[in-house]
Amino acid sequence: MARPSQSAPLAAPKLARVRTVAQDAMRGARWWTLLDLERTLRADAEFWRDLWAPSLSIAAHKVGLKGARSRLDEAIEAGFHQTDLFEPELSAAFGADPDWGLVLERARANVPAAPLRITAWPEAAAAVPLRLDRAEPHREPQLLARLPRPAAGAWETATSLLAWTSALWRHANARINAGDALDVLEQVALGARYSCVEYSIVLAQGLNAVRIPARRVWLRRGDYHDGVGQGHAVAEAWIDDLDRWVLLDGQHGAYWAGEDGSPLGLREIQARERPARPVHVGPRNAIQDPGLWWAYFAHASVTGAAWAPEGFVPLFQDGQVLPTERLLRSAADAYPRLSDVAVAVVSAEGAPAVRIEASHPYAVGGAWDGEPIAAPPGPHAAERRFTRVLDRSPGGHRAELAAVTPYGTLTTRTLEWTAA
């Protein structure tokens, strides 16, 4: 049977109708109907090689036409390789041919290399959802207006705010018992003096207002379920420049440091066998006995979570309940590394791209090999600042990804891919 000549491309509405008729004919084993459409189906450049040509070979065999396999051979010559989609019909029709094994090998050899393959990518470590201690969104701008102006770096900003907080009033055991940092500041302006709890509120909510992730921390002595003076409230913050969580004591205007002077986080302090050294940045309420205050690190909880490997005691000294949103066995689960990033694969105007998914709650964009990703103004500009199209030039590729915050670019993570 002579091969029909290639037909001109079909208009979309007519092509859709022809495809429907051809599909129905295949399902209903109406082989002559399908064969009558061959000239038209050849104009379907999208499906001719991979669908219609092998289907027509089967149809031609079913009705006993000579040269039935020619459409299949033509398709394989053009790159067809999905023979499995047409089994067992193909083998039933042509499996007895002496060269059938070679035909299948030719088809399998047509499978092209993947045009793009991502081979290594960053993943964020598992952790419980992060809960920060923030003022209500509509009140945060008012709080921000009362705070010291942020510095260029996160650590400098945090220590400046720590010193400022500790200098606001002299410690007293009074409690405001309600309200947020603005309420505390307004009452302090009228002469009120408060406890460690209010220092922690002002410090944590102030840090978040200047886009440093922070939450409150409740410290408790080993036998906190009975007695007095068994607890202390502080704050902790993720410091971009240090790539770590750091404990900040608003009452004492201090942070705790290791032997090399590096600021310590809560977990590091709890793991020590001897007291860390308090470093004071505030003008008053200095820690006079580090050993006494270090005892408060026996037990701890943070905004949103508490941990107790040996069992949690939910009652505090006077019988009050210690609520927690999430009870954990490991403190590590409460400490996401906020410089972590993950990646999503997206389409950017039809091209494969990756979008940086930042763990940092105040990320404003992504960086690619040290340079912030540029995005023109307009709709979806914020999302585009995290998105980059992958280089499709042949060979191996590598990029260093990072989140960008108001204080700079965070620690990088590696992405690798290959293109054919």
mmCIF file of N, CA and C in Angstrom, residues 254-343:
data_model
loop_
_atom_site.group_PDB
_atom_site.id
_atom_site.type_symbol
_atom_site.label_atom_id
_atom_site.label_comp_id
_atom_site.label_asym_id
_atom_site.label_seq_id
_atom_site.Cartn_x
_atom_site.Cartn_y
_atom_site.Cartn_z
ATOM 1 N N ALA A 254 21.766 41.185 79.218
ATOM 2 C CA ALA A 254 22.929 40.321 79.053
ATOM 3 C C ALA A 254 22.633 39.173 78.095
ATOM 4 N N TYR A 255 23.708 38.647 77.522
ATOM 5 C CA TYR A 255 23.650 37.357 76.841
ATOM 6 C C TYR A 255 24.714 36.472 77.479
ATOM 7 N N TRP A 256 24.656 35.180 77.217
ATOM 8 C CA TRP A 256 25.593 34.238 77.804
ATOM 9 C C TRP A 256 26.596 33.819 76.742
ATOM 10 N N ALA A 257 27.871 33.739 77.132
ATOM 11 C CA ALA A 257 28.930 33.451 76.170
ATOM 12 C C ALA A 257 29.748 32.239 76.592
ATOM 13 N N GLY A 258 30.302 31.562 75.592
ATOM 14 C CA GLY A 258 31.206 30.454 75.843
ATOM 15 C C GLY A 258 32.612 30.954 76.117
ATOM 16 N N GLU A 259 33.535 30.028 76.253
ATOM 17 C CA GLU A 259 34.914 30.391 76.582
ATOM 18 C C GLU A 259 35.566 31.242 75.501
ATOM 19 N N ASP A 260 35.118 31.080 74.256
ATOM 20 C CA ASP A 260 35.701 31.888 73.169
ATOM 21 C C ASP A 260 34.974 33.201 72.963
ATOM 22 N N GLY A 261 33.996 33.491 73.814
ATOM 23 C CA GLY A 261 33.253 34.743 73.706
ATOM 24 C C GLY A 261 32.055 34.697 72.799
ATOM 25 N N SER A 262 31.809 33.549 72.150
ATOM 26 C CA SER A 262 30.678 33.450 71.231
ATOM 27 C C SER A 262 29.361 33.417 72.000
ATOM 28 N N PRO A 263 28.356 34.161 71.552
ATOM 29 C CA PRO A 263 27.045 34.125 72.202
ATOM 30 C C PRO A 263 26.440 32.714 72.116
ATOM 31 N N LEU A 264 25.775 32.296 73.171
ATOM 32 C CA LEU A 264 25.233 30.948 73.242
ATOM 33 C C LEU A 264 23.717 30.949 73.137
ATOM 34 N N GLY A 265 23.199 29.848 72.620
ATOM 35 C CA GLY A 265 21.772 29.615 72.605
ATOM 36 C C GLY A 265 21.355 28.789 73.801
ATOM 37 N N LEU A 266 20.051 28.652 73.961
ATOM 38 C CA LEU A 266 19.511 27.944 75.119
ATOM 39 C C LEU A 266 20.000 26.508 75.189
ATOM 40 N N ARG A 267 19.960 25.779 74.082
ATOM 41 C CA ARG A 267 20.368 24.373 74.120
ATOM 42 C C ARG A 267 21.833 24.227 74.499
ATOM 43 N N GLU A 268 22.678 25.128 74.026
ATOM 44 C CA GLU A 268 24.100 25.062 74.367
ATOM 45 C C GLU A 268 24.327 25.339 75.853
ATOM 46 N N ILE A 269 23.564 26.279 76.379
ATOM 47 C CA ILE A 269 23.700 26.581 77.810
ATOM 48 C C ILE A 269 23.231 25.398 78.641
ATOM 49 N N GLN A 270 22.118 24.797 78.248
ATOM 50 C CA GLN A 270 21.599 23.650 78.996
ATOM 51 C C GLN A 270 22.547 22.452 78.952
ATOM 52 N N ALA A 271 23.314 22.337 77.886
ATOM 53 C CA ALA A 271 24.212 21.189 77.741
ATOM 54 C C ALA A 271 25.509 21.344 78.521
ATOM 55 N N ARG A 272 25.791 22.514 79.039
ATOM 56 C CA ARG A 272 27.052 22.749 79.750
ATOM 57 C C ARG A 272 27.049 22.108 81.136
ATOM 58 N N GLU A 273 28.250 21.822 81.584
ATOM 59 C CA GLU A 273 28.399 21.264 82.934
ATOM 60 C C GLU A 273 28.736 22.340 83.958
ATOM 61 N N ARG A 274 29.106 23.507 83.482
ATOM 62 C CA ARG A 274 29.370 24.616 84.404
ATOM 63 C C ARG A 274 28.785 25.886 83.810
ATOM 64 N N PRO A 275 28.546 26.896 84.647
ATOM 65 C CA PRO A 275 27.877 28.108 84.147
ATOM 66 C C PRO A 275 28.640 28.781 83.014
ATOM 67 N N ALA A 276 27.876 29.305 82.068
ATOM 68 C CA ALA A 276 28.460 30.155 81.038
ATOM 69 C C ALA A 276 28.701 31.540 81.621
ATOM 70 N N ARG A 277 29.381 32.373 80.857
ATOM 71 C CA ARG A 277 29.713 33.718 81.333
ATOM 72 C C ARG A 277 28.694 34.720 80.817
ATOM 73 N N PRO A 278 28.044 35.469 81.715
ATOM 74 C CA PRO A 278 27.131 36.512 81.225
ATOM 75 C C PRO A 278 27.910 37.716 80.704
ATOM 76 N N VAL A 279 27.486 38.212 79.557
ATOM 77 C CA VAL A 279 28.088 39.423 78.971
ATOM 78 C C VAL A 279 27.021 40.500 79.002
ATOM 79 N N HIS A 280 27.300 41.589 79.725
ATOM 80 C CA HIS A 280 26.303 42.642 79.925
ATOM 81 C C HIS A 280 26.468 43.753 78.899
ATOM 82 N N VAL A 281 25.351 44.138 78.312
ATOM 83 C CA VAL A 281 25.340 45.277 77.399
ATOM 84 C C VAL A 281 24.441 46.385 77.941
ATOM 85 N N GLY A 282 23.665 46.070 78.971
ATOM 86 C CA GLY A 282 22.758 47.043 79.567
ATOM 87 C C GLY A 282 23.384 47.743 80.763
ATOM 88 N N PRO A 283 22.794 48.855 81.192
ATOM 89 C CA PRO A 283 23.397 49.681 82.251
ATOM 90 C C PRO A 283 23.013 49.285 83.677
ATOM 91 N N ARG A 284 22.052 48.350 83.841
ATOM 92 C CA ARG A 284 21.596 48.053 85.189
ATOM 93 C C ARG A 284 21.202 46.580 85.320
ATOM 94 N N ASN A 285 20.890 46.176 86.554
ATOM 95 C CA ASN A 285 20.411 44.820 86.854
ATOM 96 C C ASN A 285 21.412 43.735 86.471
ATOM 97 N N ALA A 286 22.712 43.995 86.571
ATOM 98 C CA ALA A 286 23.726 43.029 86.179
ATOM 99 C C ALA A 286 23.636 41.757 87.015
ATOM 100 N N ILE A 287 23.972 40.636 86.409
ATOM 101 C CA ILE A 287 23.996 39.346 87.101
ATOM 102 C C ILE A 287 25.223 39.300 88.007
ATOM 103 N N GLN A 288 25.005 39.163 89.296
ATOM 104 C CA GLN A 288 26.107 39.150 90.257
ATOM 105 C C GLN A 288 26.591 37.735 90.543
ATOM 106 N N ASP A 289 25.706 36.757 90.425
ATOM 107 C CA ASP A 289 26.050 35.370 90.743
ATOM 108 C C ASP A 289 25.634 34.464 89.587
ATOM 109 N N PRO A 290 26.533 34.248 88.608
ATOM 110 C CA PRO A 290 26.173 33.427 87.439
ATOM 111 C C PRO A 290 25.714 32.027 87.818
ATOM 112 N N GLY A 291 26.301 31.442 88.850
ATOM 113 C CA GLY A 291 25.906 30.098 89.253
ATOM 114 C C GLY A 291 24.463 30.029 89.701
ATOM 115 N N LEU A 292 24.013 31.058 90.431
ATOM 116 C CA LEU A 292 22.624 31.109 90.881
ATOM 117 C C LEU A 292 21.680 31.167 89.689
ATOM 118 N N TRP A 293 21.978 32.005 88.716
ATOM 119 C CA TRP A 293 21.084 32.161 87.565
ATOM 120 C C TRP A 293 21.180 30.981 86.598
ATOM 121 N N TRP A 294 22.336 30.348 86.574
ATOM 122 C CA TRP A 294 22.498 29.197 85.693
ATOM 123 C C TRP A 294 21.579 28.052 86.106
ATOM 124 N N ALA A 295 21.229 27.996 87.376
ATOM 125 C CA ALA A 295 20.336 26.942 87.872
ATOM 126 C C ALA A 295 18.965 27.015 87.217
ATOM 127 N N TYR A 296 18.600 28.187 86.717
ATOM 128 C CA TYR A 296 17.297 28.324 86.068
ATOM 129 C C TYR A 296 17.230 27.596 84.724
ATOM 130 N N PHE A 297 18.359 27.160 84.212
ATOM 131 C CA PHE A 297 18.368 26.492 82.913
ATOM 132 C C PHE A 297 18.081 24.993 83.015
ATOM 133 N N ALA A 298 17.700 24.519 84.193
ATOM 134 C CA ALA A 298 17.411 23.087 84.348
ATOM 135 C C ALA A 298 16.260 22.659 83.448
ATOM 136 N N HIS A 299 15.245 23.485 83.329
ATOM 137 C CA HIS A 299 14.093 23.186 82.480
ATOM 138 C C HIS A 299 13.747 24.442 81.689
ATOM 139 N N ALA A 300 13.190 24.243 80.497
ATOM 140 C CA ALA A 300 12.863 25.406 79.668
ATOM 141 C C ALA A 300 11.711 25.093 78.727
ATOM 142 N N SER A 301 11.037 26.135 78.326
ATOM 143 C CA SER A 301 10.054 26.057 77.245
ATOM 144 C C SER A 301 10.098 27.371 76.492
ATOM 145 N N VAL A 302 9.603 27.341 75.263
ATOM 146 C CA VAL A 302 9.623 28.538 74.429
ATOM 147 C C VAL A 302 8.213 28.786 73.912
ATOM 148 N N THR A 303 8.015 29.914 73.296
ATOM 149 C CA THR A 303 6.728 30.198 72.683
ATOM 150 C C THR A 303 6.362 29.059 71.728
ATOM 151 N N GLY A 304 5.311 28.333 72.068
ATOM 152 C CA GLY A 304 4.834 27.276 71.186
ATOM 153 C C GLY A 304 5.260 25.870 71.532
ATOM 154 N N ALA A 305 6.270 25.677 72.384
ATOM 155 C CA ALA A 305 6.743 24.312 72.624
ATOM 156 C C ALA A 305 7.483 24.196 73.951
ATOM 157 N N ALA A 306 7.442 22.983 74.501
ATOM 158 C CA ALA A 306 8.234 22.629 75.683
ATOM 159 C C ALA A 306 8.800 21.245 75.457
ATOM 160 N N TRP A 307 9.917 20.941 76.113
ATOM 161 C CA TRP A 307 10.520 19.627 75.967
ATOM 162 C C TRP A 307 10.914 19.103 77.344
ATOM 163 N N ALA A 308 10.852 17.805 77.485
ATOM 164 C CA ALA A 308 11.162 17.174 78.760
ATOM 165 C C ALA A 308 11.491 15.710 78.508
ATOM 166 N N PRO A 309 12.752 15.405 78.251
ATOM 167 C CA PRO A 309 13.123 14.024 77.926
ATOM 168 C C PRO A 309 12.747 13.017 79.013
ATOM 169 N N GLU A 310 12.720 13.455 80.262
ATOM 170 C CA GLU A 310 12.443 12.518 81.359
ATOM 171 C C GLU A 310 11.035 12.676 81.917
ATOM 172 N N GLY A 311 10.198 13.423 81.252
ATOM 173 C CA GLY A 311 8.830 13.608 81.726
ATOM 174 C C GLY A 311 8.562 15.049 82.107
ATOM 175 N N PHE A 312 7.454 15.577 81.646
ATOM 176 C CA PHE A 312 7.108 16.989 81.839
ATOM 177 C C PHE A 312 6.198 17.157 83.054
ATOM 178 N N VAL A 313 6.562 18.088 83.929
ATOM 179 C CA VAL A 313 5.739 18.429 85.088
ATOM 180 C C VAL A 313 4.922 19.661 84.721
ATOM 181 N N PRO A 314 3.613 19.550 84.581
ATOM 182 C CA PRO A 314 2.806 20.656 84.057
ATOM 183 C C PRO A 314 2.320 21.648 85.109
ATOM 184 N N LEU A 315 2.895 21.617 86.286
ATOM 185 C CA LEU A 315 2.490 22.535 87.357
ATOM 186 C C LEU A 315 3.695 23.317 87.845
ATOM 187 N N PHE A 316 3.467 24.604 88.105
ATOM 188 C CA PHE A 316 4.516 25.501 88.574
ATOM 189 C C PHE A 316 4.295 25.813 90.047
ATOM 190 N N GLN A 317 5.285 26.309 90.707
ATOM 191 C CA GLN A 317 5.445 26.480 92.145
ATOM 192 C C GLN A 317 4.166 26.644 92.965
ATOM 193 N N ASP A 318 3.220 27.459 92.543
ATOM 194 C CA ASP A 318 2.005 27.689 93.336
ATOM 195 C C ASP A 318 0.810 26.901 92.808
ATOM 196 N N GLY A 319 1.069 25.883 91.980
ATOM 197 C CA GLY A 319 -0.007 25.055 91.476
ATOM 198 C C GLY A 319 -0.569 25.490 90.145
ATOM 199 N N GLN A 320 -0.070 26.598 89.573
ATOM 200 C CA GLN A 320 -0.607 27.038 88.283
ATOM 201 C C GLN A 320 -0.143 26.094 87.172
ATOM 202 N N VAL A 321 -1.000 25.912 86.195
ATOM 203 C CA VAL A 321 -0.706 25.016 85.085
ATOM 204 C C VAL A 321 0.274 25.678 84.124
ATOM 205 N N LEU A 322 1.197 24.882 83.602
ATOM 206 C CA LEU A 322 2.146 25.360 82.602
ATOM 207 C C LEU A 322 1.678 24.881 81.224
ATOM 208 N N PRO A 323 0.915 25.679 80.505
ATOM 209 C CA PRO A 323 0.396 25.233 79.199
ATOM 210 C C PRO A 323 1.492 25.248 78.140
ATOM 211 N N THR A 324 1.385 24.384 77.172
ATOM 212 C CA THR A 324 2.284 24.407 76.018
ATOM 213 C C THR A 324 1.527 23.890 74.804
ATOM 214 N N GLU A 325 1.751 24.510 73.673
ATOM 215 C CA GLU A 325 1.070 24.096 72.446
ATOM 216 C C GLU A 325 1.593 22.763 71.922
ATOM 217 N N ARG A 326 2.871 22.480 72.147
ATOM 218 C CA ARG A 326 3.465 21.250 71.633
ATOM 219 C C ARG A 326 4.461 20.732 72.661
ATOM 220 N N LEU A 327 4.250 19.500 73.128
ATOM 221 C CA LEU A 327 5.154 18.880 74.086
ATOM 222 C C LEU A 327 6.106 17.966 73.323
ATOM 223 N N LEU A 328 7.408 18.216 73.460
ATOM 224 C CA LEU A 328 8.429 17.504 72.709
ATOM 225 C C LEU A 328 9.329 16.702 73.641
ATOM 226 N N ARG A 329 10.005 15.704 73.083
ATOM 227 C CA ARG A 329 11.019 14.988 73.853
ATOM 228 C C ARG A 329 12.409 15.550 73.590
ATOM 229 N N SER A 330 12.596 16.144 72.429
ATOM 230 C CA SER A 330 13.903 16.687 72.068
ATOM 231 C C SER A 330 13.804 18.178 71.796
ATOM 232 N N ALA A 331 14.685 18.935 72.433
ATOM 233 C CA ALA A 331 14.714 20.378 72.199
ATOM 234 C C ALA A 331 15.065 20.695 70.749
ATOM 235 N N ALA A 332 15.796 19.792 70.089
ATOM 236 C CA ALA A 332 16.206 20.049 68.704
ATOM 237 C C ALA A 332 15.009 20.282 67.798
ATOM 238 N N ASP A 333 13.873 19.632 68.099
ATOM 239 C CA ASP A 333 12.691 19.788 67.263
ATOM 240 C C ASP A 333 12.106 21.195 67.324
ATOM 241 N N ALA A 334 12.462 21.940 68.347
ATOM 242 C CA ALA A 334 11.941 23.300 68.511
ATOM 243 C C ALA A 334 12.884 24.347 67.942
ATOM 244 N N TYR A 335 13.979 23.895 67.293
ATOM 245 C CA TYR A 335 14.995 24.842 66.846
ATOM 246 C C TYR A 335 15.301 24.699 65.362
ATOM 247 N N PRO A 336 14.422 25.202 64.512
ATOM 248 C CA PRO A 336 14.727 25.198 63.079
ATOM 249 C C PRO A 336 15.913 26.108 62.793
ATOM 250 N N ARG A 337 16.696 25.691 61.832
ATOM 251 C CA ARG A 337 17.798 26.544 61.383
ATOM 252 C C ARG A 337 17.229 27.481 60.329
ATOM 253 N N LEU A 338 17.075 28.728 60.673
ATOM 254 C CA LEU A 338 16.321 29.643 59.825
ATOM 255 C C LEU A 338 17.077 30.113 58.596
ATOM 256 N N SER A 339 18.321 29.696 58.455
ATOM 257 C CA SER A 339 19.009 29.953 57.184
ATOM 258 C C SER A 339 18.752 28.833 56.182
ATOM 259 N N ASP A 340 18.076 27.755 56.617
ATOM 260 C CA ASP A 340 17.759 26.664 55.706
ATOM 261 C C ASP A 340 16.844 27.135 54.587
ATOM 262 N N VAL A 341 17.017 26.518 53.425
ATOM 263 C CA VAL A 341 16.092 26.735 52.321
ATOM 264 C C VAL A 341 15.731 25.389 51.718
ATOM 265 N N ALA A 342 14.573 25.323 51.121
ATOM 266 C CA ALA A 342 14.174 24.209 50.272
ATOM 267 C C ALA A 342 13.924 24.800 48.889
ATOM 268 N N VAL A 343 13.683 23.947 47.910
ATOM 269 C CA VAL A 343 13.390 24.466 46.569
ATOM 270 C C VAL A 343 12.115 23.836 46.035
#
